[in-house]
Amino acid sequence: MLFYTKDRKKIILSREEFGKGGEGTVYALERRSEYAGSANYVAKIYDGGKAVYDERKLKWLRGVLSESESKCIAYPRELLYDDKGNCVGFLMPKYTGDTLYMTVFIPKVVKESGWTRLELALLSIRILERFISLHENGILMADVNPNNIVVSKDFVPYLIDVDSYQVGIPEHPLFVPTCTCPVCTREFLSPRLVNSPDLNNCYRTMEDEYYAIAVLLFKIFLVGKNPYARNGVGSLEANMMNMDFVFPE
């Protein structure tokens, strides 16, 4: 599969899938690709060859996160185009490891891996540092999702699926409406948004983000347990709406 960067460098992709998500497929680059360090990059190509998120958003993410020298965040390094000049995906760093879900949300895995409380705390701090880096650049993860955080063997967390992030924070004094996040993982969605009919036109706030981060940290320390999940008592969403928190503080 042949695509091009903006300056017409050839990017040749392997047909073997490196990963697959809801909007597109991730492929490895072949060595023949005209891109420095191609072995360290993968390409996300949107399903149907058409970008779900507009080119403007990808350019903004590339510019802002590149200027901040953000590490451990798989932001778009280069936008990819077909032979007609349509933006169909982007290049991003290749990070290897298991998702946060597969790493610390499954009791059996945690037990077999021998995770200590200290290691869980250090991992949490490193994840919070990634969030700080995003927030300082006017970006919310918005769709907080343990499958969008990859953890390496040496406990370093990497953020992936960056193109779904929200660009622009309403509380910021220089806020300019730019791009919302149209997707969500419902158990991390703040109660005010649970019944929102259209996330495409809804800007998440810092309060929404903090709620999602709190749920994420809770699930890290209690091995995948949601703070509002109760066996046989109400639905998760109903308990979230009622703030029905039964764990001792």
PDB file of C-alpha atoms in Angstrom:
ATOM      1  CA  MET A   1       0.000   0.000   0.000  1.00  0.00           C
ATOM      2  CA  LEU A   2       1.437   3.318  -1.095  1.00  0.00           C
ATOM      3  CA  PHE A   3       0.741   6.704   0.492  1.00  0.00           C
ATOM      4  CA  TYR A   4       2.554  10.037   0.651  1.00  0.00           C
ATOM      5  CA  THR A   5       3.569  12.641   3.202  1.00  0.00           C
ATOM      6  CA  LYS A   6       2.804  16.317   2.521  1.00  0.00           C
ATOM      7  CA  ASP A   7       6.208  16.740   0.863  1.00  0.00           C
ATOM      8  CA  ARG A   8       5.529  13.665  -1.313  1.00  0.00           C
ATOM      9  CA  LYS A   9       7.794  11.179   0.456  1.00  0.00           C
ATOM     10  CA  LYS A  10       6.650   7.663  -0.322  1.00  0.00           C
ATOM     11  CA  ILE A  11       5.263   5.661   2.582  1.00  0.00           C
ATOM     12  CA  ILE A  12       4.896   1.972   1.743  1.00  0.00           C
ATOM     13  CA  LEU A  13       2.880  -0.037   4.223  1.00  0.00           C
ATOM     14  CA  SER A  14       2.904  -3.725   4.962  1.00  0.00           C
ATOM     15  CA  ARG A  15      -0.431  -5.447   4.467  1.00  0.00           C
ATOM     16  CA  GLU A  16      -0.004  -7.117   7.830  1.00  0.00           C
ATOM     17  CA  GLU A  17      -2.066  -5.326  10.460  1.00  0.00           C
ATOM     18  CA  PHE A  18      -0.215  -4.004  13.514  1.00  0.00           C
ATOM     19  CA  GLY A  19      -3.483  -3.186  15.259  1.00  0.00           C
ATOM     20  CA  LYS A  20      -7.099  -2.228  14.622  1.00  0.00           C
ATOM     21  CA  GLY A  21      -9.493   0.218  16.247  1.00  0.00           C
ATOM     22  CA  GLY A  22     -12.968   1.589  15.750  1.00  0.00           C
ATOM     23  CA  GLU A  23     -12.012   4.120  13.075  1.00  0.00           C
ATOM     24  CA  GLY A  24      -9.060   2.598  11.269  1.00  0.00           C
ATOM     25  CA  THR A  25      -6.267   0.073  10.999  1.00  0.00           C
ATOM     26  CA  VAL A  26      -2.607   0.410  12.014  1.00  0.00           C
ATOM     27  CA  TYR A  27       0.102  -0.953   9.703  1.00  0.00           C
ATOM     28  CA  ALA A  28       3.875  -1.318   9.928  1.00  0.00           C
ATOM     29  CA  LEU A  29       6.063   0.498   7.404  1.00  0.00           C
ATOM     30  CA  GLU A  30       8.132  -1.378   4.875  1.00  0.00           C
ATOM     31  CA  ARG A  31      11.832  -0.594   4.787  1.00  0.00           C
ATOM     32  CA  ARG A  32      11.475   0.883   1.300  1.00  0.00           C
ATOM     33  CA  SER A  33       9.526   3.800   2.772  1.00  0.00           C
ATOM     34  CA  GLU A  34      11.170   7.205   2.393  1.00  0.00           C
ATOM     35  CA  TYR A  35      11.045   8.129   6.049  1.00  0.00           C
ATOM     36  CA  ALA A  36      13.859   8.371   8.584  1.00  0.00           C
ATOM     37  CA  GLY A  37      13.717   5.680  11.210  1.00  0.00           C
ATOM     38  CA  SER A  38      10.740   3.998   9.552  1.00  0.00           C
ATOM     39  CA  ALA A  39      11.116   0.929  11.769  1.00  0.00           C
ATOM     40  CA  ASN A  40      10.133   3.086  14.742  1.00  0.00           C
ATOM     41  CA  TYR A  41       6.864   4.231  13.197  1.00  0.00           C
ATOM     42  CA  VAL A  42       3.497   2.793  12.243  1.00  0.00           C
ATOM     43  CA  ALA A  43       0.703   4.264  10.155  1.00  0.00           C
ATOM     44  CA  LYS A  44      -2.967   4.577  10.992  1.00  0.00           C
ATOM     45  CA  ILE A  45      -5.182   4.477   7.910  1.00  0.00           C
ATOM     46  CA  TYR A  46      -8.827   5.334   8.374  1.00  0.00           C
ATOM     47  CA  ASP A  47     -11.425   2.805   7.278  1.00  0.00           C
ATOM     48  CA  GLY A  48     -12.559   3.376   3.718  1.00  0.00           C
ATOM     49  CA  GLY A  49      -9.527   5.568   3.117  1.00  0.00           C
ATOM     50  CA  LYS A  50     -11.409   8.530   4.564  1.00  0.00           C
ATOM     51  CA  ALA A  51     -10.450  10.438   7.693  1.00  0.00           C
ATOM     52  CA  VAL A  52     -13.002  10.294  10.488  1.00  0.00           C
ATOM     53  CA  TYR A  53     -11.337  13.297  12.110  1.00  0.00           C
ATOM     54  CA  ASP A  54     -10.614  16.243   9.858  1.00  0.00           C
ATOM     55  CA  GLU A  55      -7.185  17.133   8.537  1.00  0.00           C
ATOM     56  CA  ARG A  56      -7.211  20.395  10.484  1.00  0.00           C
ATOM     57  CA  LYS A  57      -7.311  18.533  13.808  1.00  0.00           C
ATOM     58  CA  LEU A  58      -4.441  16.230  12.849  1.00  0.00           C
ATOM     59  CA  LYS A  59      -2.329  19.230  11.798  1.00  0.00           C
ATOM     60  CA  TRP A  60      -3.088  21.001  15.061  1.00  0.00           C
ATOM     61  CA  LEU A  61      -2.138  17.976  17.161  1.00  0.00           C
ATOM     62  CA  ARG A  62       1.063  17.535  15.183  1.00  0.00           C
ATOM     63  CA  GLY A  63       2.081  21.168  15.551  1.00  0.00           C
ATOM     64  CA  VAL A  64       1.299  21.694  19.220  1.00  0.00           C
ATOM     65  CA  LEU A  65       2.547  18.370  20.589  1.00  0.00           C
ATOM     66  CA  SER A  66       5.638  18.449  18.380  1.00  0.00           C
ATOM     67  CA  GLU A  67       6.568  21.918  19.627  1.00  0.00           C
ATOM     68  CA  SER A  68       6.177  20.764  23.230  1.00  0.00           C
ATOM     69  CA  GLU A  69       8.512  17.816  22.556  1.00  0.00           C
ATOM     70  CA  SER A  70       5.960  15.548  24.194  1.00  0.00           C
ATOM     71  CA  LYS A  71       7.396  12.142  24.911  1.00  0.00           C
ATOM     72  CA  CYS A  72       5.482   8.890  25.221  1.00  0.00           C
ATOM     73  CA  ILE A  73       2.505  10.315  23.301  1.00  0.00           C
ATOM     74  CA  ALA A  74       1.752   8.848  19.864  1.00  0.00           C
ATOM     75  CA  TYR A  75       0.796  12.129  18.216  1.00  0.00           C
ATOM     76  CA  PRO A  76       0.737  12.476  14.400  1.00  0.00           C
ATOM     77  CA  ARG A  77       4.320  12.901  13.171  1.00  0.00           C
ATOM     78  CA  GLU A  78       3.305  13.116   9.503  1.00  0.00           C
ATOM     79  CA  LEU A  79      -0.079  13.232   7.810  1.00  0.00           C
ATOM     80  CA  LEU A  80      -0.602  10.694   5.025  1.00  0.00           C
ATOM     81  CA  TYR A  81      -2.301  11.316   1.691  1.00  0.00           C
ATOM     82  CA  ASP A  82      -3.466   9.153  -1.188  1.00  0.00           C
ATOM     83  CA  ASP A  83      -2.454   9.831  -4.787  1.00  0.00           C
ATOM     84  CA  LYS A  84      -5.363  12.282  -5.133  1.00  0.00           C
ATOM     85  CA  GLY A  85      -4.220  14.391  -2.194  1.00  0.00           C
ATOM     86  CA  ASN A  86      -6.864  13.223   0.268  1.00  0.00           C
ATOM     87  CA  CYS A  87      -5.746  12.944   3.900  1.00  0.00           C
ATOM     88  CA  VAL A  88      -6.352   9.302   4.845  1.00  0.00           C
ATOM     89  CA  GLY A  89      -4.270   8.801   8.000  1.00  0.00           C
ATOM     90  CA  PHE A  90      -0.999   9.612   9.727  1.00  0.00           C
ATOM     91  CA  LEU A  91       2.348   8.305  10.910  1.00  0.00           C
ATOM     92  CA  MET A  92       2.928   7.891  14.632  1.00  0.00           C
ATOM     93  CA  PRO A  93       5.610   6.380  16.897  1.00  0.00           C
ATOM     94  CA  LYS A  94       5.443   2.640  17.462  1.00  0.00           C
ATOM     95  CA  TYR A  95       5.123   1.815  21.154  1.00  0.00           C
ATOM     96  CA  THR A  96       5.078  -1.792  22.276  1.00  0.00           C
ATOM     97  CA  GLY A  97       3.633  -3.299  25.422  1.00  0.00           C
ATOM     98  CA  ASP A  98       0.301  -4.378  26.849  1.00  0.00           C
ATOM     99  CA  THR A  99      -2.677  -2.112  27.347  1.00  0.00           C
ATOM    100  CA  LEU A 100      -3.351  -0.767  30.820  1.00  0.00           C
ATOM    101  CA  TYR A 101      -6.436  -2.983  30.877  1.00  0.00           C
ATOM    102  CA  MET A 102      -4.403  -6.146  30.254  1.00  0.00           C
ATOM    103  CA  THR A 103      -1.665  -5.008  32.639  1.00  0.00           C
ATOM    104  CA  VAL A 104      -3.365  -4.058  35.906  1.00  0.00           C
ATOM    105  CA  PHE A 105      -7.141  -4.438  35.523  1.00  0.00           C
ATOM    106  CA  ILE A 106      -7.221  -8.241  35.646  1.00  0.00           C
ATOM    107  CA  PRO A 107      -6.615  -9.753  39.140  1.00  0.00           C
ATOM    108  CA  LYS A 108      -5.004 -12.940  37.821  1.00  0.00           C
ATOM    109  CA  VAL A 109      -2.544 -10.963  35.678  1.00  0.00           C
ATOM    110  CA  VAL A 110      -1.652  -8.637  38.562  1.00  0.00           C
ATOM    111  CA  LYS A 111      -1.072 -11.591  40.890  1.00  0.00           C
ATOM    112  CA  GLU A 112       1.064 -13.491  38.381  1.00  0.00           C
ATOM    113  CA  SER A 113       3.051 -10.380  37.492  1.00  0.00           C
ATOM    114  CA  GLY A 114       3.818  -9.643  41.128  1.00  0.00           C
ATOM    115  CA  TRP A 115       2.861  -5.959  40.948  1.00  0.00           C
ATOM    116  CA  THR A 116       3.503  -4.178  44.250  1.00  0.00           C
ATOM    117  CA  ARG A 117       1.500  -1.245  45.601  1.00  0.00           C
ATOM    118  CA  LEU A 118       4.567   0.945  45.122  1.00  0.00           C
ATOM    119  CA  GLU A 119       4.818  -0.021  41.448  1.00  0.00           C
ATOM    120  CA  LEU A 120       1.122   0.741  40.952  1.00  0.00           C
ATOM    121  CA  ALA A 121       1.671   4.147  42.573  1.00  0.00           C
ATOM    122  CA  LEU A 122       4.673   4.897  40.352  1.00  0.00           C
ATOM    123  CA  LEU A 123       2.750   3.851  37.254  1.00  0.00           C
ATOM    124  CA  SER A 124      -0.131   6.120  38.287  1.00  0.00           C
ATOM    125  CA  ILE A 125       2.209   9.085  38.746  1.00  0.00           C
ATOM    126  CA  ARG A 126       3.676   8.540  35.287  1.00  0.00           C
ATOM    127  CA  ILE A 127       0.192   8.368  33.760  1.00  0.00           C
ATOM    128  CA  LEU A 128      -0.735  11.618  35.535  1.00  0.00           C
ATOM    129  CA  GLU A 129       2.392  13.226  34.063  1.00  0.00           C
ATOM    130  CA  ARG A 130       1.105  12.340  30.589  1.00  0.00           C
ATOM    131  CA  PHE A 131      -2.229  13.992  31.373  1.00  0.00           C
ATOM    132  CA  ILE A 132      -0.434  17.116  32.606  1.00  0.00           C
ATOM    133  CA  SER A 133       1.503  17.306  29.336  1.00  0.00           C
ATOM    134  CA  LEU A 134      -1.764  17.185  27.373  1.00  0.00           C
ATOM    135  CA  HIS A 135      -3.517  19.747  29.567  1.00  0.00           C
ATOM    136  CA  GLU A 136      -0.613  22.192  29.388  1.00  0.00           C
ATOM    137  CA  ASN A 137      -1.042  22.148  25.616  1.00  0.00           C
ATOM    138  CA  GLY A 138      -4.786  22.778  25.687  1.00  0.00           C
ATOM    139  CA  ILE A 139      -5.791  19.156  25.051  1.00  0.00           C
ATOM    140  CA  LEU A 140      -8.079  16.775  26.924  1.00  0.00           C
ATOM    141  CA  MET A 141      -7.852  13.035  26.465  1.00  0.00           C
ATOM    142  CA  ALA A 142     -11.669  13.113  26.834  1.00  0.00           C
ATOM    143  CA  ASP A 143     -12.120   9.446  25.900  1.00  0.00           C
ATOM    144  CA  VAL A 144     -10.222   8.138  28.920  1.00  0.00           C
ATOM    145  CA  ASN A 145      -9.832   4.466  28.142  1.00  0.00           C
ATOM    146  CA  PRO A 146      -7.434   1.849  29.585  1.00  0.00           C
ATOM    147  CA  ASN A 147      -7.048   0.379  26.103  1.00  0.00           C
ATOM    148  CA  ASN A 148      -5.569   3.673  24.889  1.00  0.00           C
ATOM    149  CA  ILE A 149      -2.692   3.506  27.369  1.00  0.00           C
ATOM    150  CA  VAL A 150       0.116   1.045  26.627  1.00  0.00           C
ATOM    151  CA  VAL A 151       2.491  -0.022  29.398  1.00  0.00           C
ATOM    152  CA  SER A 152       5.994  -1.227  28.552  1.00  0.00           C
ATOM    153  CA  LYS A 153       7.898  -3.931  30.427  1.00  0.00           C
ATOM    154  CA  ASP A 154       9.713  -1.275  32.466  1.00  0.00           C
ATOM    155  CA  PHE A 155       6.421   0.310  33.645  1.00  0.00           C
ATOM    156  CA  VAL A 156       6.498   3.270  31.232  1.00  0.00           C
ATOM    157  CA  PRO A 157       2.999   4.299  30.032  1.00  0.00           C
ATOM    158  CA  TYR A 158       2.473   5.477  26.456  1.00  0.00           C
ATOM    159  CA  LEU A 159      -0.626   7.249  25.159  1.00  0.00           C
ATOM    160  CA  ILE A 160      -2.097   6.051  21.861  1.00  0.00           C
ATOM    161  CA  ASP A 161      -5.243   6.823  19.821  1.00  0.00           C
ATOM    162  CA  VAL A 162      -4.384  10.506  20.120  1.00  0.00           C
ATOM    163  CA  ASP A 163      -6.513  11.568  17.149  1.00  0.00           C
ATOM    164  CA  SER A 164      -9.678  11.166  19.227  1.00  0.00           C
ATOM    165  CA  TYR A 165      -8.545  13.758  21.811  1.00  0.00           C
ATOM    166  CA  GLN A 166     -10.404  17.025  22.365  1.00  0.00           C
ATOM    167  CA  VAL A 167      -8.593  20.132  21.163  1.00  0.00           C
ATOM    168  CA  GLY A 168      -9.451  23.105  23.370  1.00  0.00           C
ATOM    169  CA  ILE A 169     -10.314  23.334  27.073  1.00  0.00           C
ATOM    170  CA  PRO A 170     -13.378  25.469  27.928  1.00  0.00           C
ATOM    171  CA  GLU A 171     -11.911  26.691  31.248  1.00  0.00           C
ATOM    172  CA  HIS A 172      -8.777  28.008  29.522  1.00  0.00           C
ATOM    173  CA  PRO A 173      -8.800  31.844  29.244  1.00  0.00           C
ATOM    174  CA  LEU A 174      -7.745  31.640  25.592  1.00  0.00           C
ATOM    175  CA  PHE A 175     -10.217  28.870  24.715  1.00  0.00           C
ATOM    176  CA  VAL A 176     -11.139  28.733  21.050  1.00  0.00           C
ATOM    177  CA  PRO A 177     -13.640  26.008  20.008  1.00  0.00           C
ATOM    178  CA  THR A 178     -11.624  23.694  17.790  1.00  0.00           C
ATOM    179  CA  CYS A 179     -12.382  19.968  17.817  1.00  0.00           C
ATOM    180  CA  THR A 180     -14.499  17.871  20.161  1.00  0.00           C
ATOM    181  CA  CYS A 181     -14.056  14.208  21.029  1.00  0.00           C
ATOM    182  CA  PRO A 182     -16.975  12.268  19.505  1.00  0.00           C
ATOM    183  CA  VAL A 183     -16.294   8.949  21.278  1.00  0.00           C
ATOM    184  CA  CYS A 184     -16.335   7.733  24.853  1.00  0.00           C
ATOM    185  CA  THR A 185     -15.885   4.778  27.157  1.00  0.00           C
ATOM    186  CA  ARG A 186     -19.071   5.082  29.166  1.00  0.00           C
ATOM    187  CA  GLU A 187     -17.827   3.962  32.562  1.00  0.00           C
ATOM    188  CA  PHE A 188     -15.373   6.901  32.511  1.00  0.00           C
ATOM    189  CA  LEU A 189     -17.957   9.422  31.319  1.00  0.00           C
ATOM    190  CA  SER A 190     -18.835  12.000  33.984  1.00  0.00           C
ATOM    191  CA  PRO A 191     -22.444  11.856  35.277  1.00  0.00           C
ATOM    192  CA  ARG A 192     -23.371  15.137  33.568  1.00  0.00           C
ATOM    193  CA  LEU A 193     -22.596  13.563  30.178  1.00  0.00           C
ATOM    194  CA  VAL A 194     -24.118  10.110  30.639  1.00  0.00           C
ATOM    195  CA  ASN A 195     -27.381  11.157  28.989  1.00  0.00           C
ATOM    196  CA  SER A 196     -25.822  13.544  26.476  1.00  0.00           C
ATOM    197  CA  PRO A 197     -27.417  12.820  23.078  1.00  0.00           C
ATOM    198  CA  ASP A 198     -24.523  14.102  20.955  1.00  0.00           C
ATOM    199  CA  LEU A 199     -20.884  14.152  22.025  1.00  0.00           C
ATOM    200  CA  ASN A 200     -19.890  15.525  18.622  1.00  0.00           C
ATOM    201  CA  ASN A 201     -21.148  18.955  19.667  1.00  0.00           C
ATOM    202  CA  CYS A 202     -20.259  18.748  23.356  1.00  0.00           C
ATOM    203  CA  TYR A 203     -17.012  20.065  24.795  1.00  0.00           C
ATOM    204  CA  ARG A 204     -15.711  18.150  27.796  1.00  0.00           C
ATOM    205  CA  THR A 205     -14.527  20.248  30.742  1.00  0.00           C
ATOM    206  CA  MET A 206     -11.629  19.831  33.131  1.00  0.00           C
ATOM    207  CA  GLU A 207     -14.138  18.584  35.701  1.00  0.00           C
ATOM    208  CA  ASP A 208     -15.210  15.855  33.275  1.00  0.00           C
ATOM    209  CA  GLU A 209     -11.557  14.936  32.734  1.00  0.00           C
ATOM    210  CA  TYR A 210     -10.779  14.866  36.459  1.00  0.00           C
ATOM    211  CA  TYR A 211     -13.757  12.587  37.065  1.00  0.00           C
ATOM    212  CA  ALA A 212     -12.507  10.150  34.423  1.00  0.00           C
ATOM    213  CA  ILE A 213      -8.959  10.260  35.829  1.00  0.00           C
ATOM    214  CA  ALA A 214     -10.289   9.537  39.342  1.00  0.00           C
ATOM    215  CA  VAL A 215     -12.162   6.473  38.051  1.00  0.00           C
ATOM    216  CA  LEU A 216      -9.020   5.348  36.204  1.00  0.00           C
ATOM    217  CA  LEU A 217      -6.865   5.641  39.341  1.00  0.00           C
ATOM    218  CA  PHE A 218      -9.496   3.837  41.412  1.00  0.00           C
ATOM    219  CA  LYS A 219      -9.485   0.949  38.942  1.00  0.00           C
ATOM    220  CA  ILE A 220      -5.673   0.784  39.022  1.00  0.00           C
ATOM    221  CA  PHE A 221      -5.538   0.472  42.801  1.00  0.00           C
ATOM    222  CA  LEU A 222      -8.531  -1.832  43.138  1.00  0.00           C
ATOM    223  CA  VAL A 223      -7.526  -4.048  40.192  1.00  0.00           C
ATOM    224  CA  GLY A 224     -10.186  -3.180  37.650  1.00  0.00           C
ATOM    225  CA  LYS A 225     -13.061  -2.475  40.033  1.00  0.00           C
ATOM    226  CA  ASN A 226     -15.293   0.473  39.113  1.00  0.00           C
ATOM    227  CA  PRO A 227     -16.226   2.754  42.050  1.00  0.00           C
ATOM    228  CA  TYR A 228     -19.924   2.589  41.137  1.00  0.00           C
ATOM    229  CA  ALA A 229     -20.217  -1.088  40.240  1.00  0.00           C
ATOM    230  CA  ARG A 230     -22.319  -3.010  42.770  1.00  0.00           C
ATOM    231  CA  ASN A 231     -23.123  -6.682  42.389  1.00  0.00           C
ATOM    232  CA  GLY A 232     -26.839  -7.066  41.692  1.00  0.00           C
ATOM    233  CA  VAL A 233     -27.678  -3.515  42.807  1.00  0.00           C
ATOM    234  CA  GLY A 234     -28.690  -1.062  40.093  1.00  0.00           C
ATOM    235  CA  SER A 235     -27.019  -0.480  36.746  1.00  0.00           C
ATOM    236  CA  LEU A 236     -23.578   1.078  36.545  1.00  0.00           C
ATOM    237  CA  GLU A 237     -24.942   4.204  34.852  1.00  0.00           C
ATOM    238  CA  ALA A 238     -27.749   4.603  37.394  1.00  0.00           C
ATOM    239  CA  ASN A 239     -25.256   4.316  40.241  1.00  0.00           C
ATOM    240  CA  MET A 240     -23.002   6.865  38.513  1.00  0.00           C
ATOM    241  CA  MET A 241     -25.884   9.321  38.130  1.00  0.00           C
ATOM    242  CA  ASN A 242     -26.855   8.885  41.792  1.00  0.00           C
ATOM    243  CA  MET A 243     -23.192   9.035  42.927  1.00  0.00           C
ATOM    244  CA  ASP A 244     -23.927   5.794  44.762  1.00  0.00           C
ATOM    245  CA  PHE A 245     -20.426   5.157  46.120  1.00  0.00           C
ATOM    246  CA  VAL A 246     -20.409   2.320  48.633  1.00  0.00           C
ATOM    247  CA  PHE A 247     -16.688   1.871  49.294  1.00  0.00           C
ATOM    248  CA  PRO A 248     -15.432   3.110  52.695  1.00  0.00           C
ATOM    249  CA  GLU A 249     -13.420   6.322  52.380  1.00  0.00           C
TER     250      GLU A 249
END
